[in-house]
Tab-separated table of C-alpha atoms in Angstrom:
chain	number	residue	atom	x	y	z
A	1	TYR	CA	-21.087	17.311	-15.355
A	2	CYS	CA	-24.590	18.332	-17.023
A	3	GLY	CA	-23.791	15.654	-19.462
A	4	PHE	CA	-25.284	13.269	-17.019
A	5	MET	CA	-28.457	15.066	-16.502
A	6	ALA	CA	-31.659	13.088	-17.142
A	7	TYR	CA	-33.125	15.641	-19.691
A	8	PRO	CA	-31.468	16.611	-22.998
A	9	VAL	CA	-29.025	19.439	-22.716
A	10	LEU	CA	-28.312	21.395	-25.901
A	11	LEU	CA	-25.178	23.519	-26.181
A	12	GLU	CA	-24.359	26.204	-28.765
A	13	ASP	CA	-20.999	26.848	-29.929
A	14	ALA	CA	-20.189	30.350	-29.425
A	15	ASN	CA	-17.286	30.032	-31.816
A	16	ALA	CA	-19.288	28.397	-34.526
A	17	LYS	CA	-19.247	30.225	-37.996
A	18	PRO	CA	-22.094	30.230	-40.510
A	19	VAL	CA	-21.703	27.744	-43.288
A	20	GLU	CA	-22.529	28.542	-46.794
A	21	LYS	CA	-24.939	25.931	-48.524
A	22	GLU	CA	-26.900	25.456	-51.713
A	23	VAL	CA	-30.555	24.974	-51.554
A	24	PRO	CA	-33.280	24.486	-54.118
A	25	VAL	CA	-35.535	27.507	-55.269
A	26	GLY	CA	-38.906	25.945	-55.104
A	27	ASP	CA	-39.533	24.023	-58.491
A	28	GLU	CA	-37.678	26.427	-60.528
A	29	LYS	CA	-35.384	24.878	-63.336
A	30	ASN	CA	-32.227	26.277	-64.907
A	31	GLU	CA	-31.937	26.360	-68.800
A	32	ASP	CA	-30.249	23.077	-68.773
A	33	GLY	CA	-33.153	21.474	-66.923
A	34	THR	CA	-31.205	21.213	-63.839
A	35	ALA	CA	-32.887	22.349	-60.360
A	36	LYS	CA	-32.319	25.923	-59.653
A	37	THR	CA	-30.636	26.797	-56.423
A	38	GLU	CA	-29.464	29.644	-54.348
A	39	LYS	CA	-26.752	29.915	-51.546
A	40	ILE	CA	-27.493	30.792	-47.936
A	41	LEU	CA	-25.634	30.995	-44.764
A	42	GLU	CA	-26.728	28.427	-42.270
A	43	VAL	CA	-25.864	28.686	-38.417
A	44	PRO	CA	-25.124	25.134	-36.850
A	45	LYS	CA	-27.758	23.881	-34.683
A	46	PRO	CA	-27.052	23.317	-31.139
A	47	GLN	CA	-25.539	19.767	-30.068
A	48	GLN	CA	-26.971	17.608	-27.421
A	49	ILE	CA	-23.883	16.998	-25.343
A	50	ASN	CA	-25.601	14.585	-22.568
A	51	ASP	CA	-26.274	11.012	-22.417
A	52	THR	CA	-29.820	10.508	-21.138
A	53	ASP	CA	-29.283	6.642	-20.809
A	54	PRO	CA	-25.890	6.645	-18.609
A	55	LEU	CA	-23.979	3.444	-18.259
A	56	TRP	CA	-24.822	3.171	-14.526
A	57	LEU	CA	-28.690	3.049	-15.120
A	58	ARG	CA	-28.481	0.148	-17.290
A	59	LYS	CA	-28.467	-3.540	-16.177
A	60	PRO	CA	-25.028	-5.077	-15.455
A	61	ALA	CA	-25.950	-7.992	-17.882
A	62	ASP	CA	-26.484	-5.318	-20.681
A	63	CYS	CA	-22.988	-3.939	-20.176
A	64	LYS	CA	-19.819	-4.992	-21.812
A	65	ASP	CA	-16.458	-4.557	-20.507
A	66	GLU	CA	-15.626	-2.313	-23.405
A	67	ASP	CA	-18.527	-0.109	-22.254
A	68	TYR	CA	-17.135	-0.003	-18.632
A	69	LYS	CA	-13.655	0.990	-19.833
A	70	ALA	CA	-14.870	3.531	-22.443
A	71	PHE	CA	-17.161	5.227	-19.649
A	72	TYR	CA	-14.068	5.296	-17.290
A	73	HIS	CA	-11.741	6.963	-19.949
A	74	LYS	CA	-14.409	9.616	-20.726
A	75	VAL	CA	-15.268	10.665	-17.282
A	76	PHE	CA	-12.099	10.280	-15.376
A	77	THR	CA	-9.671	11.124	-18.341
A	78	ASP	CA	-7.408	8.354	-17.129
A	79	PHE	CA	-5.306	6.671	-20.008
A	80	GLU	CA	-4.930	3.450	-18.103
A	81	ASP	CA	-7.631	0.815	-17.762
A	82	PRO	CA	-9.224	0.162	-14.370
A	83	LEU	CA	-8.113	-3.119	-12.781
A	84	PHE	CA	-11.886	-4.171	-12.152
A	85	TRP	CA	-15.381	-2.434	-11.240
A	86	ILE	CA	-18.413	-3.113	-9.250
A	87	HIS	CA	-21.819	-2.170	-10.758
A	88	LEU	CA	-24.228	-1.240	-8.063
A	89	ASN	CA	-27.898	-1.789	-8.971
A	90	VAL	CA	-30.250	-1.695	-5.893
A	91	ASP	CA	-33.893	-0.908	-5.992
A	92	TYR	CA	-34.785	-2.064	-2.382
A	93	PRO	CA	-34.815	-1.283	0.425
A	94	PHE	CA	-33.384	1.908	-1.012
A	95	ASN	CA	-32.674	3.155	-4.686
A	96	LEU	CA	-29.106	3.123	-5.476
A	97	LYS	CA	-27.203	2.837	-8.918
A	98	GLY	CA	-23.658	3.301	-9.555
A	99	ILE	CA	-20.228	1.944	-10.632
A	100	LEU	CA	-17.127	1.798	-8.438
A	101	TYR	CA	-13.762	1.366	-10.477
A	102	PHE	CA	-10.552	0.198	-8.907
A	103	PRO	CA	-7.560	2.112	-10.557
A	104	LYS	CA	-3.950	1.139	-9.966
A	105	LEU	CA	-3.009	3.122	-6.708
A	106	ARG	CA	0.334	4.849	-5.869
A	107	ASN	CA	1.826	5.326	-2.556
A	108	ASP	CA	0.903	8.878	-2.388
A	109	PHE	CA	-2.780	7.880	-2.037
A	110	GLY	CA	-3.148	10.044	1.034
A	111	THR	CA	-3.388	13.345	-1.244
A	112	ARG	CA	-6.124	11.949	-3.436
A	113	GLU	CA	-9.673	12.807	-2.980
A	114	GLY	CA	-12.870	13.762	-4.803
A	115	GLU	CA	-12.732	10.574	-7.250
A	116	ILE	CA	-16.337	9.478	-6.288
A	117	LYS	CA	-18.993	11.685	-8.105
A	118	LEU	CA	-22.438	11.745	-6.301
A	119	PHE	CA	-25.490	12.190	-8.335
A	120	ALA	CA	-29.208	12.592	-7.429
A	121	GLY	CA	-31.465	11.364	-10.027
A	122	GLN	CA	-28.637	11.790	-12.834
A	123	VAL	CA	-28.061	15.414	-11.861
A	124	PHE	CA	-24.481	15.787	-10.460
A	125	VAL	CA	-24.499	17.168	-7.007
A	126	ALA	CA	-20.705	17.094	-5.729
A	127	ASP	CA	-17.465	15.292	-5.186
A	128	ASN	CA	-16.288	13.879	-2.087
A	129	ILE	CA	-19.472	13.536	0.092
A	130	LYS	CA	-18.034	11.618	2.778
A	131	GLU	CA	-21.375	11.406	4.887
A	132	VAL	CA	-22.860	9.259	1.989
A	133	ILE	CA	-19.679	7.519	0.687
A	134	PRO	CA	-17.067	6.203	3.285
A	135	GLU	CA	-13.993	8.331	3.316
A	136	PHE	CA	-11.531	5.266	2.342
A	137	LEU	CA	-13.699	4.580	-0.819
A	138	MET	CA	-12.739	8.160	-1.931
A	139	LEU	CA	-9.289	6.118	-3.149
A	140	LEU	CA	-11.418	4.625	-5.933
A	141	LYS	CA	-13.114	6.348	-8.796
A	142	GLY	CA	-16.680	6.114	-9.741
A	143	VAL	CA	-20.147	7.350	-9.674
A	144	ILE	CA	-22.931	6.886	-7.225
A	145	ASP	CA	-26.586	8.071	-7.997
A	146	CYS	CA	-28.894	8.174	-5.056
A	147	PRO	CA	-32.097	9.780	-6.175
A	148	ASP	CA	-33.804	9.575	-2.845
A	149	LEU	CA	-31.045	11.709	-0.920
A	150	PRO	CA	-32.279	14.511	1.246
A	151	LEU	CA	-29.911	17.017	-0.386
A	152	ASN	CA	-31.702	19.958	0.771
A	153	VAL	CA	-30.445	19.634	4.382
A	154	SER	CA	-27.107	20.257	6.212
A	155	ARG	CA	-24.460	17.866	6.344
A	156	SER	CA	-24.643	17.474	9.881
A	157	PHE	CA	-28.153	16.161	9.365
A	158	LEU	CA	-26.844	13.625	6.554
A	159	GLN	CA	-24.116	12.496	9.245
A	160	ASN	CA	-27.038	11.287	11.636
A	161	ASP	CA	-29.506	10.305	8.951
A	162	GLY	CA	-30.337	6.607	9.171
A	163	TYR	CA	-31.055	6.230	5.524
A	164	VAL	CA	-27.717	7.783	4.527
A	165	LYS	CA	-25.869	5.380	6.824
A	166	LYS	CA	-27.714	2.410	5.174
A	167	ILE	CA	-26.510	3.529	1.847
A	168	SER	CA	-22.859	3.972	3.174
A	169	SER	CA	-22.906	0.522	4.733
A	170	HIS	CA	-24.040	-1.102	1.664
A	171	ILE	CA	-21.674	0.345	-0.633
A	172	THR	CA	-18.847	-0.788	1.840
A	173	LYS	CA	-20.355	-4.369	1.996
A	174	LYS	CA	-20.418	-4.451	-1.800
A	175	VAL	CA	-16.865	-3.605	-1.984
A	176	ALA	CA	-15.952	-6.050	0.471
A	177	ASP	CA	-18.198	-8.801	-1.294
A	178	LYS	CA	-16.249	-8.093	-4.613
A	179	LEU	CA	-12.883	-8.441	-2.883
A	180	ASN	CA	-14.001	-11.802	-1.078
A	181	ALA	CA	-15.519	-13.139	-4.400
A	182	LEU	CA	-12.271	-12.598	-6.229
A	183	MET	CA	-10.446	-14.241	-3.440
A	184	ASN	CA	-12.482	-17.346	-3.246
A	185	THR	CA	-13.187	-17.685	-6.983
A	186	GLU	CA	-10.505	-16.135	-9.049
A	187	ARG	CA	-7.446	-16.505	-6.485
A	188	THR	CA	-4.788	-16.058	-9.389
A	189	VAL	CA	-6.499	-12.910	-10.722
A	190	TYR	CA	-6.814	-11.665	-7.354
A	191	GLU	CA	-3.240	-12.151	-6.825
A	192	GLY	CA	-2.409	-10.295	-9.821
A	193	TYR	CA	-4.240	-7.204	-8.670
A	194	TRP	CA	-2.972	-7.245	-5.028
A	195	ASP	CA	0.177	-4.839	-5.482
A	196	ASP	CA	-2.261	-2.256	-6.872
A	197	ILE	CA	-5.318	-2.531	-4.435
A	198	ALA	CA	-3.260	-3.363	-1.312
A	199	PRO	CA	-2.765	0.188	-0.189
A	200	PHE	CA	-6.663	0.727	-0.691
A	201	VAL	CA	-7.574	-2.488	1.339
A	202	LYS	CA	-5.130	-1.636	4.109
A	203	TYR	CA	-6.284	1.826	4.399
A	204	GLY	CA	-9.881	0.768	4.357
A	205	CYS	CA	-9.074	-1.501	7.315
A	206	VAL	CA	-7.395	1.113	9.342
A	207	LYS	CA	-10.156	3.658	8.798
A	208	ASP	CA	-12.917	1.382	9.378
A	209	SER	CA	-12.734	-1.811	11.522
A	210	LYS	CA	-16.030	-3.210	10.119
A	211	PHE	CA	-14.759	-3.267	6.650
A	212	HIS	CA	-11.750	-5.172	7.935
A	213	ASP	CA	-13.991	-7.693	9.666
A	214	MET	CA	-15.736	-8.202	6.185
A	215	VAL	CA	-12.279	-8.424	4.233
A	216	LYS	CA	-9.846	-9.955	6.792
A	217	ASP	CA	-9.759	-13.467	4.914
A	218	ALA	CA	-8.909	-11.450	1.438
A	219	ILE	CA	-5.792	-9.790	2.994
A	220	LEU	CA	-2.859	-11.203	1.326
A	221	LEU	CA	0.972	-10.969	2.235
A	222	LYS	CA	3.376	-10.847	-0.592
A	223	LEU	CA	6.410	-12.967	0.136
A	224	THR	CA	10.075	-12.441	-0.930
A	225	ASP	CA	9.834	-15.632	-3.049
A	226	GLY	CA	6.879	-13.832	-4.975
A	227	LYS	CA	4.315	-16.178	-3.651
A	228	TYR	CA	1.016	-14.582	-1.908
A	229	VAL	CA	-0.495	-16.085	1.130
A	230	SER	CA	-3.413	-15.011	3.392
A	231	LEU	CA	-2.719	-14.034	7.072
A	232	LYS	CA	-4.050	-17.558	8.021
A	233	GLU	CA	-1.946	-19.469	5.530
A	234	TYR	CA	1.022	-17.453	6.702
A	235	GLY	CA	0.265	-18.584	10.407
A	236	ASP	CA	-0.488	-22.109	9.614
A	237	ALA	CA	3.050	-22.536	7.782
A	238	ASN	CA	5.106	-20.339	10.258
A	239	PHE	CA	3.778	-19.441	13.789
A	240	GLU	CA	5.020	-22.626	15.407
A	241	LYS	CA	8.558	-21.528	14.467
A	242	THR	CA	8.048	-17.938	14.764
A	243	ALA	CA	6.345	-17.713	18.372
A	244	LYS	CA	3.268	-16.122	16.428
A	245	LYS	CA	5.387	-13.458	14.808
A	246	VAL	CA	5.112	-12.366	11.038
A	247	TYR	CA	8.700	-11.524	9.929
A	248	TYR	CA	8.811	-8.951	7.096
A	249	THR	CA	11.107	-6.707	5.331
A	250	THR	CA	10.861	-3.066	3.833
A	251	ASP	CA	13.560	-3.546	1.456
A	252	GLU	CA	14.417	-7.130	0.169
A	253	LYS	CA	17.462	-6.179	-1.725
A	254	ARG	CA	19.014	-4.027	1.219
A	255	GLN	CA	17.930	-6.669	3.839
A	256	ALA	CA	18.881	-9.681	1.698
A	257	ALA	CA	21.244	-10.927	4.083
A	258	SER	CA	18.912	-10.829	7.059
A	259	VAL	CA	16.015	-12.142	4.750
A	260	LYS	CA	18.226	-15.252	3.981
A	261	LEU	CA	18.776	-16.048	7.758
A	262	TYR	CA	15.113	-16.709	7.945
A	263	THR	CA	14.272	-18.284	4.658
A	264	ASP	CA	17.184	-20.829	5.060
A	265	ARG	CA	15.362	-21.877	8.172
A	266	GLY	CA	12.106	-22.434	6.323
A	267	ILE	CA	10.491	-19.128	7.520
A	268	ASP	CA	8.840	-17.064	5.090
A	269	VAL	CA	9.372	-13.179	5.019
A	270	ALA	CA	6.792	-10.826	3.822
A	271	ILE	CA	7.259	-7.615	1.943
A	272	LEU	CA	5.985	-4.630	3.817
A	273	ASN	CA	7.078	-1.500	2.146
A	274	THR	CA	4.083	0.907	1.509
A	275	ILE	CA	3.393	4.077	3.512
A	276	ILE	CA	0.501	2.683	4.971
A	277	ASP	CA	2.227	-0.435	6.223
A	278	GLY	CA	3.205	0.858	9.695
A	279	ASN	CA	-0.201	1.822	10.682
A	280	PHE	CA	-1.721	-1.303	9.139
A	281	MET	CA	0.697	-3.520	11.231
A	282	SER	CA	-0.222	-1.862	14.416
A	283	PHE	CA	-3.877	-1.977	13.691
A	284	LEU	CA	-3.720	-5.684	12.886
A	285	GLU	CA	-1.909	-6.470	16.182
A	286	TYR	CA	-4.734	-5.540	18.187
A	287	GLN	CA	-7.534	-7.320	16.395
A	288	GLY	CA	-9.265	-10.514	17.621
A	289	GLU	CA	-9.156	-12.221	20.678
A	290	GLU	CA	-5.812	-11.884	22.685
A	291	GLU	CA	-5.159	-15.561	22.353
A	292	ASN	CA	-5.292	-15.294	18.553
A	293	ARG	CA	-3.488	-12.144	18.236
A	294	PHE	CA	-0.012	-12.161	16.379
A	295	SER	CA	2.626	-9.421	15.961
A	296	PHE	CA	5.100	-8.141	13.214
A	297	ALA	CA	8.820	-8.014	13.470
A	298	ARG	CA	11.179	-6.937	10.770
A	299	VAL	CA	13.967	-9.276	10.055
A	300	ASP	CA	16.200	-7.082	11.802
A	301	ALA	CA	14.293	-6.616	14.985
A	302	ASP	CA	14.914	-9.609	16.759
A	303	ILE	CA	16.554	-13.137	16.480
A	304	ASP	CA	13.755	-15.255	17.991
A	305	GLY	CA	13.249	-17.135	14.812
A	306	LEU	CA	17.175	-17.733	14.414
A	307	LYS	CA	18.238	-19.082	17.639
A	308	GLU	CA	19.955	-22.541	17.553
A	309	GLU	CA	21.020	-24.741	20.515
A	310	SER	CA	24.681	-25.346	20.090
A	311	GLU	CA	27.736	-26.087	21.956
A	312	GLU	CA	30.080	-24.131	19.890
A	313	GLY	CA	31.703	-21.031	21.664
A	314	LYS	CA	29.870	-21.815	24.986
A	315	ASP	CA	32.804	-20.577	27.005
A	316	LEU	CA	32.846	-17.173	25.457
A	317	ASP	CA	32.634	-14.227	28.022
A	318	ALA	CA	29.791	-11.860	26.940
A	319	GLU	CA	30.517	-9.105	29.478
A	320	GLN	CA	34.262	-9.220	28.063
A	321	LEU	CA	33.159	-8.979	24.357
A	322	GLN	CA	30.662	-6.160	25.310
A	323	GLN	CA	33.429	-3.890	27.026
A	324	MET	CA	35.730	-4.613	24.056
A	325	PHE	CA	33.262	-3.441	21.406
A	326	ARG	CA	32.157	-0.511	23.581
A	327	LYS	CA	35.608	0.729	23.723
A	328	ALA	CA	36.484	0.156	20.108
A	329	LEU	CA	33.380	1.714	18.980
A	330	GLY	CA	33.205	4.613	21.551
A	331	LYS	CA	29.775	3.669	22.474
A	332	GLU	CA	29.352	3.175	26.312
A	333	ASP	CA	25.567	2.205	26.200
A	334	LEU	CA	26.025	-0.192	23.375
A	335	GLU	CA	24.151	-3.587	24.286
A	336	VAL	CA	26.042	-6.614	23.110
A	337	LYS	CA	24.597	-10.172	23.350
A	338	LEU	CA	26.038	-13.522	22.528
A	339	GLU	CA	23.752	-15.829	20.939
A	340	SER	CA	23.881	-19.131	18.806
A	341	LEU	CA	22.668	-18.460	15.107
A	342	GLY	CA	21.763	-21.108	12.784
A	343	ASP	CA	24.088	-19.834	10.082
A	344	ALA	CA	27.795	-20.133	11.532
A	345	ASP	CA	29.263	-17.928	8.916
A	346	MET	CA	27.084	-14.960	10.095
A	347	THR	CA	29.300	-13.014	12.363
A	348	ALA	CA	26.968	-10.585	13.945
A	349	MET	CA	23.589	-8.967	13.417
A	350	VAL	CA	22.452	-5.442	14.567
A	351	THR	CA	19.014	-5.351	15.791
A	352	GLU	CA	16.436	-2.616	16.860
A	353	ASP	CA	13.420	-2.756	18.844
A	354	GLU	CA	10.512	-3.138	16.433
A	355	GLN	CA	8.258	-0.390	18.059
A	356	MET	CA	10.812	2.074	18.398
A	357	ARG	CA	11.971	1.869	14.921
A	358	ARG	CA	8.298	1.859	13.741
A	359	TYR	CA	7.734	4.925	15.776
A	360	LYS	CA	10.955	6.678	14.173
A	361	ASP	CA	9.706	5.756	10.779
A	362	MET	CA	6.209	7.205	11.192
A	363	SER	CA	7.903	10.375	12.706
A	364	ARG	CA	9.808	10.981	9.619
A	365	ILE	CA	6.747	10.203	7.263
A	366	TYR	CA	4.832	12.962	9.308
A	367	GLY	CA	7.712	15.303	9.394
A	368	GLU	CA	8.331	15.393	13.101
A	369	ARG	CA	11.384	17.150	14.116
A	370	PHE	CA	12.139	15.899	17.448
A	371	PRO	CA	15.302	13.556	17.404
A	372	ILE	CA	14.919	10.062	18.465
A	373	PRO	CA	18.348	8.464	19.179
A	374	ASP	CA	19.268	5.196	17.757
A	375	ARG	CA	19.234	2.277	20.011
A	376	PHE	CA	20.744	-0.650	18.438
A	377	THR	CA	21.829	-4.241	20.058
A	378	LEU	CA	24.704	-5.881	18.710
A	379	ILE	CA	24.127	-9.723	18.470
A	380	LEU	CA	27.302	-11.711	18.261
A	381	ASN	CA	27.240	-15.405	16.976
A	382	ARG	CA	29.131	-17.622	19.291
A	383	ARG	CA	29.292	-20.148	16.632
A	384	ASN	CA	31.174	-17.873	14.184
A	385	GLU	CA	35.066	-18.238	14.320
A	386	THR	CA	35.608	-14.549	14.003
A	387	VAL	CA	33.877	-13.979	17.157
A	388	GLN	CA	35.652	-16.781	18.912
A	389	ALA	CA	39.084	-15.613	17.748
A	390	LEU	CA	38.302	-12.064	18.893
A	391	SER	CA	37.343	-12.962	22.294
A	392	ALA	CA	40.998	-14.219	22.761
A	393	ARG	CA	42.575	-10.949	21.417
A	394	ASP	CA	43.985	-8.029	23.177
A	395	PRO	CA	41.222	-5.467	23.511
A	396	GLU	CA	43.774	-2.520	23.662
A	397	ASP	CA	45.356	-3.620	20.169
A	398	GLU	CA	44.814	-1.487	17.281
A	399	THR	CA	43.783	-4.271	14.875
A	400	THR	CA	41.323	-5.761	17.369
A	401	ARG	CA	39.446	-2.185	17.536
A	402	MET	CA	39.478	-2.057	13.843
A	403	ILE	CA	37.992	-5.588	13.526
A	404	CYS	CA	35.277	-4.704	16.193
A	405	SER	CA	34.313	-1.622	14.128
A	406	GLN	CA	34.280	-3.644	11.014
A	407	VAL	CA	32.064	-6.193	12.376
A	408	TYR	CA	29.652	-3.643	13.688
A	409	ASP	CA	29.735	-1.540	10.399
A	410	LEU	CA	28.951	-4.850	8.481
A	411	ALA	CA	26.399	-5.951	10.610
A	412	ARG	CA	24.517	-2.452	10.128
A	413	MET	CA	25.053	-2.574	6.373
A	414	ALA	CA	22.997	-5.687	6.238
A	415	ALA	CA	19.835	-3.728	7.204
A	416	GLN	CA	20.423	-0.003	5.985
A	417	PRO	CA	23.267	2.029	4.449
A	418	LEU	CA	25.919	3.736	6.458
A	419	GLU	CA	25.842	7.556	6.599
A	420	ALA	CA	28.424	9.674	4.702
A	421	GLU	CA	31.018	10.056	7.449
A	422	GLU	CA	30.478	6.308	8.522
A	423	ILE	CA	31.068	4.984	5.042
A	424	THR	CA	34.148	7.119	4.642
A	425	ALA	CA	35.526	5.645	8.010
A	426	PHE	CA	34.551	2.096	6.824
A	427	LEU	CA	36.424	2.292	3.491
A	428	GLU	CA	39.483	3.705	5.091
A	429	ARG	CA	39.452	0.873	7.576
A	430	SER	CA	38.786	-1.621	5.168
A	431	ARG	CA	42.122	-0.299	3.323
A	432	LYS	CA	44.219	-0.764	6.319
A	433	LEU	CA	42.761	-4.431	7.199
A	434	LEU	CA	43.602	-5.454	3.814
A	435	ASN	CA	47.015	-3.989	3.590
A	436	GLN	CA	47.630	-5.850	7.016
A	437	LEU	CA	46.437	-9.025	5.665
A	438	VAL	CA	48.665	-8.749	2.415
A	439	LYS	CA	51.690	-7.935	4.546
A	440	GLY	CA	50.866	-11.110	6.785
């Protein structure tokens, strides 16, 4: 990166070949009166390869969008345009220049680093200096120029140097200010960026609680209907109905049936499907004063937002149905509950404790090998005709057992796919039940 050094840098091309040229020979003339020339071989002169007036040293008012984009493509060899950028231009209380770009982030951002290039007086120093640049900002791309940095000392000194900490804090604040400004003055534009910058914002909040405090009002949730809302907007619209829970889905297509149960009751469902979301939700659940805290629950984690007072099926025996399903499924520890759900056509739901499922998901992501057993709860809808009819059937009857298995598998499939052997048994059972239905 010597191309960004302050003084001119000339580079000779080792593979350059002499070029034959014709040059005048003094004032001599040919017989026809034309100037007399001779051929010589000329070696190409060294070419200046650096820019002594780099973009980050210019005033932001003197830079056009085209300049920022051209610089981005040249330095980072990225064919895509950045989403937006921040031009740092500070003279007091310290000298700091630079440009930070927000690229489109992918879910594999945990493997990215070295995207922020540190300079001192336009001389390239190194990538990835986390003592100067907050670690979570390494997800961005850009250049930072700090001419007064004490670069001749150890990194342990940098970690404890007050000057360096001020620079790091200032960079973090400028990023937060940019996000808040977009949220407050260009909300529609900011929503268009959110899907791409959400992993960065969430990762930054988890890594630096001070950053979270600065951007908490700029955190958005994308809903299943495509709208974007802040955490406060979600709470104002839903917390009275959800007991201060944010309901979400990790796969709006696979979990569509469960999502519909909530949206039909006017409860918004957020989409949280990136790698960082598990940690991000756990982080948010412990922020702020206890009375203002809220929790997250996947749409198949509980039915607190779906219960309805109803007289239908009130005389059903929960213990009898639990024993019936346990025997039919061969699951002696299966917990079965009877509840009145808002949708009478919904036969059953399978729920799994939110924290246990979140722990299992994180274990898979980080490659933990110890097995964690599934602990599902089967929720039977006492308002549903199938459940009411099942309660009156002989638990020893083969068809009764097949119906119980079918109810359980259908409830599970609403949240996640069945495994190979399970789907084979489900299809075989479905054929048998269809044959019985056709034969009457």
